CSV table of C-alpha atoms in Angstrom, one decimal:
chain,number,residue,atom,x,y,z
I,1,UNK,CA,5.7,-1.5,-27.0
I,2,UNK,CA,5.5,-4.8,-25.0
I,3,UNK,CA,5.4,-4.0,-21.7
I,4,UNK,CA,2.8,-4.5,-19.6
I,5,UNK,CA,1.6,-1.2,-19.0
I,6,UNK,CA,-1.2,0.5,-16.2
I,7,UNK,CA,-2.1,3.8,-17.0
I,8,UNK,CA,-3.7,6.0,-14.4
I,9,UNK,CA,-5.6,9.5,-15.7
I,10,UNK,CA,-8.5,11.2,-15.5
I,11,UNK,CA,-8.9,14.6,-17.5
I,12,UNK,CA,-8.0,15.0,-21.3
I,13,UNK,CA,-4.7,15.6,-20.7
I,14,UNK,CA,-4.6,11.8,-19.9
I,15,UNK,CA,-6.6,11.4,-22.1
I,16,UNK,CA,-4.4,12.4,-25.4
I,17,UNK,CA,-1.5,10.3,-23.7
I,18,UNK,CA,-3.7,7.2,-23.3
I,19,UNK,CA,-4.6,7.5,-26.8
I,20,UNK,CA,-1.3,7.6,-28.4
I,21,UNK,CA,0.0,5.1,-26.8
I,22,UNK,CA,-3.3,3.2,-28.3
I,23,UNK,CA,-2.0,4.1,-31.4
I,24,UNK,CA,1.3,3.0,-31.3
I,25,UNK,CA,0.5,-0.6,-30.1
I,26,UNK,CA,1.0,-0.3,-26.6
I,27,UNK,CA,0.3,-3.7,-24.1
I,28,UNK,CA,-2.6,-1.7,-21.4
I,29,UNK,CA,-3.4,-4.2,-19.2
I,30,UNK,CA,-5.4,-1.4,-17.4
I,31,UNK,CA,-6.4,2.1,-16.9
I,32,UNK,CA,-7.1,3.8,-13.3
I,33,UNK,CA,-9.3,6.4,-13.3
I,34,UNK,CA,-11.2,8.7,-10.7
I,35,UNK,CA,-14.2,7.9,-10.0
I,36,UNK,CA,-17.0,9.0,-11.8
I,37,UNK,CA,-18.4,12.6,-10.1
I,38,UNK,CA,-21.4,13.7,-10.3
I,39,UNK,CA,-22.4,16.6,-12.7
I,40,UNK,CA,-25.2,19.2,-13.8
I,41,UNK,CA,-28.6,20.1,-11.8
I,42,UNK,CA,-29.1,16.8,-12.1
I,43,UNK,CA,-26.1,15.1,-10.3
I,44,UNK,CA,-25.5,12.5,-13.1
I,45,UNK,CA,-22.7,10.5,-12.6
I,46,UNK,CA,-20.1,11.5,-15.4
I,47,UNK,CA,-17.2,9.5,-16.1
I,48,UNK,CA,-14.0,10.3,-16.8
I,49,UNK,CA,-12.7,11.2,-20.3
I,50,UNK,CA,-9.8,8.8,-19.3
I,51,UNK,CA,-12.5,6.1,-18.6
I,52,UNK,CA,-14.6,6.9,-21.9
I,53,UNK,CA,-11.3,6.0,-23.9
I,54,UNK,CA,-10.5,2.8,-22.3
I,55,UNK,CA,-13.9,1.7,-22.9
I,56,UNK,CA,-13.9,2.5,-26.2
I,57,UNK,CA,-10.8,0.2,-26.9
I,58,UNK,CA,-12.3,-2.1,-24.3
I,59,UNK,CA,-9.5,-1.6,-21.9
I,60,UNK,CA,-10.4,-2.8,-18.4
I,61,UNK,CA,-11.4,0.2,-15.9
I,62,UNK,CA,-10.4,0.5,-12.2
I,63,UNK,CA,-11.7,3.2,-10.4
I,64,UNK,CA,-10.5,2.6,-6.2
I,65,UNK,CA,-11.3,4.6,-3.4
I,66,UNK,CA,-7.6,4.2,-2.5
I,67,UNK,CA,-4.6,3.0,-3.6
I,68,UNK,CA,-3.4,2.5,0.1
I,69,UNK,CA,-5.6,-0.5,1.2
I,70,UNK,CA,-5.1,-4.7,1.2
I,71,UNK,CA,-7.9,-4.7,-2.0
I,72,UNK,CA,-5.6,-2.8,-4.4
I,73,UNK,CA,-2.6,-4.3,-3.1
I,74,UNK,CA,-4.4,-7.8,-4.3
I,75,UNK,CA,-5.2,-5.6,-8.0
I,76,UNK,CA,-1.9,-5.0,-8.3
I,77,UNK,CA,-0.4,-8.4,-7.7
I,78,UNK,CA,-3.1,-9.9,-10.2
I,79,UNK,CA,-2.2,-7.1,-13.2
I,80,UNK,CA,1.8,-7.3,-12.9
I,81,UNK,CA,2.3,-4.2,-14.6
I,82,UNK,CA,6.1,-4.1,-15.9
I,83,UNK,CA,5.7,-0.2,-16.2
I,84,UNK,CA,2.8,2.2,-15.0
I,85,UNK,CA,2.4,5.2,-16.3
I,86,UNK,CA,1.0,8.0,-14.6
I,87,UNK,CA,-0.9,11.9,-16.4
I,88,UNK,CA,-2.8,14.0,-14.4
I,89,UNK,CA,-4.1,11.1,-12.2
I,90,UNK,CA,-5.1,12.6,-9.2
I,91,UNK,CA,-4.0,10.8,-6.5
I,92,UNK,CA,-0.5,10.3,-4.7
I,93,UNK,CA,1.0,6.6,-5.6
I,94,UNK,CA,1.9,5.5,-2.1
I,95,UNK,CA,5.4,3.8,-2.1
I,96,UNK,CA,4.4,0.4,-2.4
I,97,UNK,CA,3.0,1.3,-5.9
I,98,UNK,CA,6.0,3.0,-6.8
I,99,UNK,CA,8.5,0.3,-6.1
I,100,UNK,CA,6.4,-2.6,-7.7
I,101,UNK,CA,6.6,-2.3,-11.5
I,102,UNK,CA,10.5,-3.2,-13.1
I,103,UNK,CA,10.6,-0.4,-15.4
I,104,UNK,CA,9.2,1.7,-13.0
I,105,UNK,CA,6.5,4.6,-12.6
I,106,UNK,CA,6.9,7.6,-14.6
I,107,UNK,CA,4.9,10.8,-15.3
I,108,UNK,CA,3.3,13.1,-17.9
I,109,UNK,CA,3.9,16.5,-16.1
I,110,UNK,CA,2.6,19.6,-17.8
I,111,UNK,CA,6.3,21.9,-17.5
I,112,UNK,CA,9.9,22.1,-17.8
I,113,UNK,CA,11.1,20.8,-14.5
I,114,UNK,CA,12.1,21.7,-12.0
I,115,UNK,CA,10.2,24.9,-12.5
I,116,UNK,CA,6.2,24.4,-11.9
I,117,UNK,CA,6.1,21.4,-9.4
I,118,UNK,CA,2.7,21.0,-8.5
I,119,UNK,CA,-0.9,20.8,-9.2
I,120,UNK,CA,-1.5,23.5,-11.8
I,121,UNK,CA,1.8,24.2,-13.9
I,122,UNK,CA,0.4,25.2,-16.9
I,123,UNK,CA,-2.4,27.9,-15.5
I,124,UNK,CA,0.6,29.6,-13.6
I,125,UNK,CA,2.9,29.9,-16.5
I,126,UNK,CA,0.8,31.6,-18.1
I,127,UNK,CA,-0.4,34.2,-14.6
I,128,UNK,CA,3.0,34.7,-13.8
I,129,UNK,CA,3.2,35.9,-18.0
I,130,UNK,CA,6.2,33.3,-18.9
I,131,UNK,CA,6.4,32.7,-22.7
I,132,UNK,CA,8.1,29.2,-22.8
I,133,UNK,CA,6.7,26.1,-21.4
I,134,UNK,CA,6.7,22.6,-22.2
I,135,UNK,CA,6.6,19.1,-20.5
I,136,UNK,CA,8.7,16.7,-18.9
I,137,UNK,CA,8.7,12.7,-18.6
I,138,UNK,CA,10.2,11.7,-14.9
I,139,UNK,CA,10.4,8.6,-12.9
I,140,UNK,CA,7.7,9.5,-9.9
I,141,UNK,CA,9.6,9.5,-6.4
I,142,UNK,CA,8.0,10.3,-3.0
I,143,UNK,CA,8.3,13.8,-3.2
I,144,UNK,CA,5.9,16.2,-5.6
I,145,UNK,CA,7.3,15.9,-8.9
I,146,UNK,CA,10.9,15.8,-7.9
I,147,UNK,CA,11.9,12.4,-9.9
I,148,UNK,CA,14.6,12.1,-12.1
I,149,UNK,CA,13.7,13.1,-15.8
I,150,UNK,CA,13.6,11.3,-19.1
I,151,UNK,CA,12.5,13.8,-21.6
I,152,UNK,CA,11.2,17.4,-22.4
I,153,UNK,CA,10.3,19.1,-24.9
I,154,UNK,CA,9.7,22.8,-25.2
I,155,UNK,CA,6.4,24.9,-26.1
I,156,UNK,CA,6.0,28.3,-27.0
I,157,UNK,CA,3.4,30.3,-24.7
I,158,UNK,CA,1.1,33.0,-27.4
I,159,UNK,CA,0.3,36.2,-26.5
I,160,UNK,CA,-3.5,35.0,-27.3
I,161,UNK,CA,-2.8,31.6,-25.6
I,162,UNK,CA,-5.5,30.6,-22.7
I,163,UNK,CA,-5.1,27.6,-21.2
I,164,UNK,CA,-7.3,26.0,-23.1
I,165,UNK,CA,-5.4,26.5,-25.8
I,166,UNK,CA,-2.0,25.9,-24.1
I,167,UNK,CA,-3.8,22.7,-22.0
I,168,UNK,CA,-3.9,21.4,-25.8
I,169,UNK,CA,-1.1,21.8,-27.2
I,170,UNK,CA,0.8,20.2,-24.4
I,171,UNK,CA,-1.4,17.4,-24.2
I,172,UNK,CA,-0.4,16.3,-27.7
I,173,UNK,CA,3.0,17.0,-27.2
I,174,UNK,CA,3.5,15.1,-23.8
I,175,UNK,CA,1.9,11.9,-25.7
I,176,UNK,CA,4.2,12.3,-28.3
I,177,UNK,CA,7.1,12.3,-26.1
I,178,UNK,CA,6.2,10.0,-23.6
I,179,UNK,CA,5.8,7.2,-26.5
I,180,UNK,CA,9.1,8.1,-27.2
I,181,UNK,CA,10.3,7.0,-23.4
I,182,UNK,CA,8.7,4.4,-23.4
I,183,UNK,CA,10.5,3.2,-26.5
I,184,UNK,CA,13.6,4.2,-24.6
I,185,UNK,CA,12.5,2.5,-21.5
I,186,UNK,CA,12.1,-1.0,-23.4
I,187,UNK,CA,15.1,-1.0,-25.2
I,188,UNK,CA,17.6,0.1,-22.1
I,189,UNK,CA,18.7,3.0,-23.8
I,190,UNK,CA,16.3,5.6,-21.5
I,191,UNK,CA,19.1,7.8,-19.2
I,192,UNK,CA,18.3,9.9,-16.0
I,193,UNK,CA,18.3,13.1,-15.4
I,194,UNK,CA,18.2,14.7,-11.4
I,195,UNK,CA,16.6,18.0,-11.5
I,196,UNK,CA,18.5,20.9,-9.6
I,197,UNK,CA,16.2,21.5,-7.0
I,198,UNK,CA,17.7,24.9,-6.1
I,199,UNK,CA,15.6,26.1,-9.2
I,200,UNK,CA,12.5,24.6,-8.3
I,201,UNK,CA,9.4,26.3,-8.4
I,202,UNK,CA,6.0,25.5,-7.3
I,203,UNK,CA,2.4,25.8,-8.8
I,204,UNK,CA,-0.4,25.2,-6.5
I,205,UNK,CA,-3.4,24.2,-7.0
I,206,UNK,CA,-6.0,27.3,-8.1
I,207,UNK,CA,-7.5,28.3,-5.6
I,208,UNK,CA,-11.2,31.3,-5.3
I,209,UNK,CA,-8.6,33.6,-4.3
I,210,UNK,CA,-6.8,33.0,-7.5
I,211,UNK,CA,-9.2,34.0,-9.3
I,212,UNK,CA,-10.0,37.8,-7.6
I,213,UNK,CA,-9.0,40.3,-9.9
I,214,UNK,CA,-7.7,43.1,-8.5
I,215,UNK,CA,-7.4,46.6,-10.7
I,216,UNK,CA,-4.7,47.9,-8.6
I,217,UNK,CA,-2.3,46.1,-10.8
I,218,UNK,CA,-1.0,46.5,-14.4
I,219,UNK,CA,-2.7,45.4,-17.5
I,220,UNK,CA,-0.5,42.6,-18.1
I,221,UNK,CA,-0.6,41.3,-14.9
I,222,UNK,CA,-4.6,41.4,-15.3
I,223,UNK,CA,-4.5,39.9,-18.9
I,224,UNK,CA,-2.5,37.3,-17.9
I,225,UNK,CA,-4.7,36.2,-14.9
I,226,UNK,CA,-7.8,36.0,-17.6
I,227,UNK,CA,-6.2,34.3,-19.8
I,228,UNK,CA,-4.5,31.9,-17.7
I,229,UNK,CA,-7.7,30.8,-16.0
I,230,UNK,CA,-10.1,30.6,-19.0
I,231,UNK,CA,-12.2,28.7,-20.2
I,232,UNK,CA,-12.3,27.4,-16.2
I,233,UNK,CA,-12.3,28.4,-13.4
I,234,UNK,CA,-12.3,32.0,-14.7
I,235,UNK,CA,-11.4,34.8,-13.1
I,236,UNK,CA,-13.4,37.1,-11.5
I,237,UNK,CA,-14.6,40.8,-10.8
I,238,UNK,CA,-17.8,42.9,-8.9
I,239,UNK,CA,-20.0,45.4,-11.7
I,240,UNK,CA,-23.2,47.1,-10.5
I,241,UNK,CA,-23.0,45.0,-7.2
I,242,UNK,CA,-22.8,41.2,-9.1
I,243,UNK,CA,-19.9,38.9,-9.8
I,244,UNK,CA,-19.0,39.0,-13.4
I,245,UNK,CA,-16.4,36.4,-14.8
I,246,UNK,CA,-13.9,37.5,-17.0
I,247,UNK,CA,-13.9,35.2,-19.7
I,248,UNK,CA,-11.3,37.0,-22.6
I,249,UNK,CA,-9.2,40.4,-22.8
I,250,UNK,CA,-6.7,42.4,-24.9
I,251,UNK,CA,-4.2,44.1,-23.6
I,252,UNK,CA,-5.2,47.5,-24.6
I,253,UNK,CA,-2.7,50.1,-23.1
I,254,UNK,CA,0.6,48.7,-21.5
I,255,UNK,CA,2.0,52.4,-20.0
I,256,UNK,CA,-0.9,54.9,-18.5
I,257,UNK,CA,-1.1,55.3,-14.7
I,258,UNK,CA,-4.8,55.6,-13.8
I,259,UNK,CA,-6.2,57.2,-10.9
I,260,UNK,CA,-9.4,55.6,-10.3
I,261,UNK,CA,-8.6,51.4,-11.5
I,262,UNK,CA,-11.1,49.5,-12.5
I,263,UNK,CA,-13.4,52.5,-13.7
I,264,UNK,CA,-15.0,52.1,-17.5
I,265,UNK,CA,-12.8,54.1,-20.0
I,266,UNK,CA,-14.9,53.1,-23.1
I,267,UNK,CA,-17.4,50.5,-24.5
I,268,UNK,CA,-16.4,49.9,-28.2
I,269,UNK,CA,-19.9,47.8,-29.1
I,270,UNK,CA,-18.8,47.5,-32.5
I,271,UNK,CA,-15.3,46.5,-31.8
I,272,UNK,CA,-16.7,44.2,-29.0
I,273,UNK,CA,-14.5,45.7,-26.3
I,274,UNK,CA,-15.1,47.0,-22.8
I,275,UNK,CA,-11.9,49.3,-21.9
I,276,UNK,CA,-11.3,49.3,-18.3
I,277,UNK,CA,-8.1,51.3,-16.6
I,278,UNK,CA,-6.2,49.2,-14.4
I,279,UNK,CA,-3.3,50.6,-12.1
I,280,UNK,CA,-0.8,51.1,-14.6
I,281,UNK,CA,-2.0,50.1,-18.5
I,282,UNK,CA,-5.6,49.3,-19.3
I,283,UNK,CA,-7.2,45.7,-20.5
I,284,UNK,CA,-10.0,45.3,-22.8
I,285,UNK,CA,-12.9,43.0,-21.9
I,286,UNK,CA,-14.0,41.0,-24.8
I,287,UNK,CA,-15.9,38.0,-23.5
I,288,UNK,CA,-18.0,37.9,-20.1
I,289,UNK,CA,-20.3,35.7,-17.8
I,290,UNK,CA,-22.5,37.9,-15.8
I,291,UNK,CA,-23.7,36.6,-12.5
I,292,UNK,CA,-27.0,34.4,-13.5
I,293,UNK,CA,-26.2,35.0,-16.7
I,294,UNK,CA,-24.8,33.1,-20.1
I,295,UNK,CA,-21.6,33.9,-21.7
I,296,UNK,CA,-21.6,36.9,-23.7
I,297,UNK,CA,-19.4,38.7,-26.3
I,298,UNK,CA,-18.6,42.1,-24.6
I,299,UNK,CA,-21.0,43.6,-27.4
I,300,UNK,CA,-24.0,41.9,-26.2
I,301,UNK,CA,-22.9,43.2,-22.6
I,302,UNK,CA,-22.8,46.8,-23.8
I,303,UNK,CA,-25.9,46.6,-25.9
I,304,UNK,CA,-28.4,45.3,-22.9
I,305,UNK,CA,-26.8,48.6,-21.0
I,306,UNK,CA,-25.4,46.9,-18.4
I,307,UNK,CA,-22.3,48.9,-18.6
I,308,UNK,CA,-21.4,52.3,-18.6
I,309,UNK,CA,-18.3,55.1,-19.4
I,310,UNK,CA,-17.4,55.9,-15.7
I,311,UNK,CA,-18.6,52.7,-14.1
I,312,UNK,CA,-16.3,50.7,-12.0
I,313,UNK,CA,-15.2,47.2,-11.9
I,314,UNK,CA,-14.2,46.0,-8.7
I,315,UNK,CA,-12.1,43.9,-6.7
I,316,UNK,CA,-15.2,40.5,-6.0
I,317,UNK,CA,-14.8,40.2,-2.1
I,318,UNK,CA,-18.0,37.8,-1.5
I,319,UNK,CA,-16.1,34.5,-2.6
């Protein structure tokens, strides 16, 4: 790899991308990064686990304000990337960044275009309950992830997949692939790929309201909205008059209709499950973060007695 490259990241799934192409030999004349936010009761400023990587490998940092103003404009013009290289960045790349490098901008985007534009593409695959997923490499355009595409490749979506553990396998995947572009890029023999945007999808950002669970719905739907925001932001429920976070489930029953949703059909201390009817089906709390409280196995929730056959979990409204 001899192009000049900027990378621009900020969260780990930058992170893995930056470090391949480390690995494979890769010419970064720079990395962009948010800047560092502070963290804890304390307030420390934390950096970026983009940042920490570049500075291990004592890769110059650039953490702007904006990307918009004369100063970076003068930043650019100094580093003459021939490619930049954009994963989970966090900023729009106004035109004039897009136009400047000759091989061009592309992206580390975490789904098979077109489907998943947006902000959070791999926490909504997994809500919605899809079972394939993957990434894509595009050239970045104007529009929200609506480039032409150079690459995907395809991942498989667990029924015990969070995602955490989906965030990590794509990660690694989307480095692998996108050292593979830039290969491609280099040598001329990269081709283009519109996407179709009649199938288009998009996946907002997570919002609090994302994260209300509501027991008026089937299991699944339930499961899949745990799992699909754990280990972070996590959804969330009312017990006894307190949030509780809903860190882990099991799908328990798939079928049943329930009357009373949400109410406490069993706590199984020894198998570490809190059975709770839903709508249609019933999910199985294994994991929870009580309000004030540290994350717990659901054992440890039934054993201090904080929850009951017949109690009811229900829909968190003070958010």
């Amino acid at each position: 790899m001899k192009s000049r490259i900027l990378f621009m990241g900020t969260p780990d799934f930058a992170r893995s991308s930056l470090e391949a192409l480390i690995s494979a030999g890769a010419d970064i004349i720079g990395v962009l990064t948010q800047p560092d936010k502070p963290r804890g009761r304390k307030m420390e400023l934390i950096p970026s686990p983009v940042k920490v990587c570049a500075l291990e490998h004592n890769i110059p940092v650039y953490q702007p304000n904006t990307l918009r103003d004369n100063a970076f404009a003068e930043l650019l013009e100094t580093l003459a990337p021939e490619l930049i290289i954009v994963a989970a960045y966090g900023k729009i790349l106004p035109e004039n960044v897009l136009s400047y490098p000759r091989l061009g901008c592309i992206n580390v985007h975490g789904s098979l275009l077109p489907k998943y534009r947006g902000a959070a593409p791999i926490q909504r695959a997994i809500i919605d309950g899809e079972r394939e997923t993957g990434v894509t490499i595009m050239y970045m355009a104007e529009g929200i992830d609506t480039g032409d595409m150079l690459a995907k490749a395809s991942c498989a979506i667990y029924p015990d997949d969070n995602f955490e553990t989906l965030h990590d396998r794509l990660a690694d995947l989307g480095a692998k692939l996108l050292c593979e572009v830039v290969e491609k890029l280099e040598d001329g023999s990269a081709v283009r790929e519109k996407q179709d945007d009649l199938k288009s999808t998009y996946a907002a950002k997570i919002t609090n309201d994302d994260c209300i669970v509501d027991f008026n719905d089937t299991a699944e739907n339930i499961h899949n909205r745990i799992r699909g925001l754990s280990p972070f932001p996590l959804a969330v429920a009312e017990h006894d008059g307190r949030a509780v976070k809903l860190i882990a489930s099991e799908l328990y029953d798939t079928e049943t209709e329930h009357r009373n949703p949400g109410e406490v059909l069993r706590c199984d201390g020894a198998g570490n499950r809190i059975i709770i009817a839903c709508k249609k089906g019933a999910i199985a709390l294994t994991a929870l973060l009580p309000e004030g409280k540290k994350r717990m196995r659901a054992a440890d929730y039934i054993n201090g007695r904080r929850v009951s056959i017949g109690d009811v979990f229900r829909k968190y409204t003070n958010i």
